[in-house]
């Protein structure tokens, strides 16, 4: 069929669907023309096109469908949030932003909670804040270095970090070298006002070494056998736990145990094996608590609302008092009453209570939201990677930070025994802040290693961005619209 006839057939079909059909224009010579030529004649003689009924054409109110792309509404807001969260760099920015916000807010609260304690020991009010700020600067440098290091270099550092940490933890137990603080001998004296707690670096060492070990075994398909899953991971973890418990630090031992369980869970340990290790750890923990009057007294202080007449549960009760007196928005920054000698350790283990007293429920919920965002971003990094080392390491770091935050906040709220662990990135303590910030940099590096994130970061370079964003429009001939 010729092209003119095909076009005429299409036009006749379209004309039949119009409510008011067009009248055919007469042929210039009075002789009827074929359909295709008649169509050309109508267009050439300026015949009017079919009029669209009012309200049914483009732009009419009758044909408009409700647009969901613009405007508000819960569903639209949810779709925008979901698309924003699915972007390649979301985890990268959430980890970086939430960790920095927690650290900055922690510096503010350390200064507010420790000024009375510093004056009480005849030091300047900024004594603890200055040490924490110095640790934050060094930790920020470590975080930047860890974020820029490739994954292969992190794996190469796993064994050296583990060996150095074990060596330092052994030195802690040597008389004359190790120091005892609050009854726990887990410190090394560095000179001046500076001390180091090697057990804090043991958490990072176990994560890096365990992730590298499990990744190599998974590449060789050995994790299906329980002996390869447990050996040598569990014996090395028990060695670290033994060195920690020699100093009497039960809180750090609990966090290290949580990291071990997290690695086993990510490695796909069967339920019976996981339950067996968990049962053994619970039995050992019960024995250690039962044989220590101090730990038994901490266990008995769960849920108390006032100290007993003999002075027991003083810290737990005054932590509840601090939270209760904060109200919705707190008494104001620096206006805490409990830090004036009533609440022990207001700038370390119970800094969350001072935060609730000075910033109120709004401040404590903000801290919880930041930790929740950091934990969820870590889970996302671990769940979306194809590299087994990245999955194990990111899962281990997420387990470490979230478990320690839950134990600290649960103790302040009276829901868990007081374990004596600091709030990650928030409480005072350089020995705890340095490895934690390095671990955050580790997760940032993992988030950057995602292929989609790599492509998005490459697009943000100035040269690439200019080339991709520049519009190349071909020149049209003059007069063409």
mmCIF file of N, CA and C in Angstrom, residues 213-214 217-218 220-234 264 267-270 272-273:
data_model
loop_
_atom_site.group_PDB
_atom_site.id
_atom_site.type_symbol
_atom_site.label_atom_id
_atom_site.label_comp_id
_atom_site.label_asym_id
_atom_site.label_seq_id
_atom_site.Cartn_x
_atom_site.Cartn_y
_atom_site.Cartn_z
ATOM 1 N N UNK A 213 40.008 -13.465 58.923
ATOM 2 C CA UNK A 213 40.038 -14.924 59.062
ATOM 3 C C UNK A 213 38.801 -15.573 58.451
ATOM 4 N N UNK A 214 37.624 -15.055 58.778
ATOM 5 C CA UNK A 214 36.384 -15.641 58.263
ATOM 6 C C UNK A 214 36.259 -15.436 56.760
ATOM 7 N N UNK A 217 38.392 -18.033 55.031
ATOM 8 C CA UNK A 217 37.775 -19.360 55.127
ATOM 9 C C UNK A 217 36.528 -19.470 54.260
ATOM 10 N N UNK A 218 35.810 -18.370 54.111
ATOM 11 C CA UNK A 218 34.640 -18.426 53.239
ATOM 12 C C UNK A 218 35.055 -18.561 51.776
ATOM 13 N N UNK A 220 37.486 -20.234 50.746
ATOM 14 C CA UNK A 220 37.849 -21.642 50.574
ATOM 15 C C UNK A 220 36.697 -22.595 50.902
ATOM 16 N N UNK A 221 35.508 -22.011 51.175
ATOM 17 C CA UNK A 221 34.307 -22.805 51.477
ATOM 18 C C UNK A 221 34.524 -23.730 52.676
ATOM 19 N N UNK A 222 35.125 -23.182 53.729
ATOM 20 C CA UNK A 222 35.393 -23.967 54.930
ATOM 21 C C UNK A 222 34.430 -23.655 56.073
ATOM 22 N N UNK A 223 33.611 -22.616 55.918
ATOM 23 C CA UNK A 223 32.728 -22.234 57.010
ATOM 24 C C UNK A 223 31.547 -23.169 57.182
ATOM 25 N N UNK A 224 31.384 -24.120 56.295
ATOM 26 C CA UNK A 224 30.329 -25.114 56.480
ATOM 27 C C UNK A 224 30.685 -26.135 57.552
ATOM 28 N N UNK A 225 31.951 -26.185 57.960
ATOM 29 C CA UNK A 225 32.388 -27.099 59.012
ATOM 30 C C UNK A 225 32.542 -26.322 60.317
ATOM 31 N N UNK A 226 31.962 -26.821 61.360
ATOM 32 C CA UNK A 226 31.924 -26.073 62.617
ATOM 33 C C UNK A 226 33.311 -25.862 63.214
ATOM 34 N N UNK A 227 34.227 -26.800 62.984
ATOM 35 C CA UNK A 227 35.561 -26.634 63.567
ATOM 36 C C UNK A 227 36.307 -25.474 62.911
ATOM 37 N N UNK A 228 36.103 -25.259 61.619
ATOM 38 C CA UNK A 228 36.743 -24.125 60.954
ATOM 39 C C UNK A 228 36.075 -22.812 61.340
ATOM 40 N N UNK A 229 34.795 -22.872 61.695
ATOM 41 C CA UNK A 229 34.105 -21.659 62.109
ATOM 42 C C UNK A 229 34.548 -21.218 63.503
ATOM 43 N N UNK A 230 34.844 -22.159 64.366
ATOM 44 C CA UNK A 230 35.183 -21.831 65.751
ATOM 45 C C UNK A 230 36.683 -21.663 65.972
ATOM 46 N N UNK A 231 37.490 -22.416 65.242
ATOM 47 C CA UNK A 231 38.939 -22.421 65.470
ATOM 48 C C UNK A 231 39.606 -21.710 64.298
ATOM 49 N N UNK A 232 40.495 -20.752 64.574
ATOM 50 C CA UNK A 232 40.969 -20.282 65.886
ATOM 51 C C UNK A 232 40.249 -19.030 66.404
ATOM 52 N N UNK A 233 39.085 -18.690 65.850
ATOM 53 C CA UNK A 233 38.416 -17.446 66.233
ATOM 54 C C UNK A 233 38.057 -17.444 67.710
ATOM 55 N N UNK A 234 37.364 -18.480 68.166
ATOM 56 C CA UNK A 234 36.914 -18.509 69.558
ATOM 57 C C UNK A 234 38.086 -18.605 70.538
ATOM 58 N N UNK A 264 30.154 -14.564 64.588
ATOM 59 C CA UNK A 264 29.643 -15.918 64.368
ATOM 60 C C UNK A 264 28.291 -15.889 63.669
ATOM 61 N N UNK A 267 28.815 -15.124 60.078
ATOM 62 C CA UNK A 267 29.430 -16.260 59.391
ATOM 63 C C UNK A 267 28.454 -17.389 59.130
ATOM 64 N N UNK A 268 27.236 -17.277 59.643
ATOM 65 C CA UNK A 268 26.222 -18.299 59.402
ATOM 66 C C UNK A 268 26.308 -19.480 60.342
ATOM 67 N N UNK A 269 26.679 -19.229 61.584
ATOM 68 C CA UNK A 269 26.763 -20.321 62.557
ATOM 69 C C UNK A 269 25.393 -20.953 62.757
ATOM 70 N N UNK A 270 25.299 -22.270 62.765
ATOM 71 C CA UNK A 270 24.001 -22.915 62.997
ATOM 72 C C UNK A 270 23.471 -22.613 64.387
ATOM 73 N N UNK A 272 22.281 -24.458 66.816
ATOM 74 C CA UNK A 272 22.761 -25.256 67.949
ATOM 75 C C UNK A 272 24.176 -24.850 68.352
ATOM 76 N N UNK A 273 25.017 -24.510 67.349
ATOM 77 C CA UNK A 273 26.376 -24.076 67.661
ATOM 78 C C UNK A 273 26.353 -22.699 68.320
#
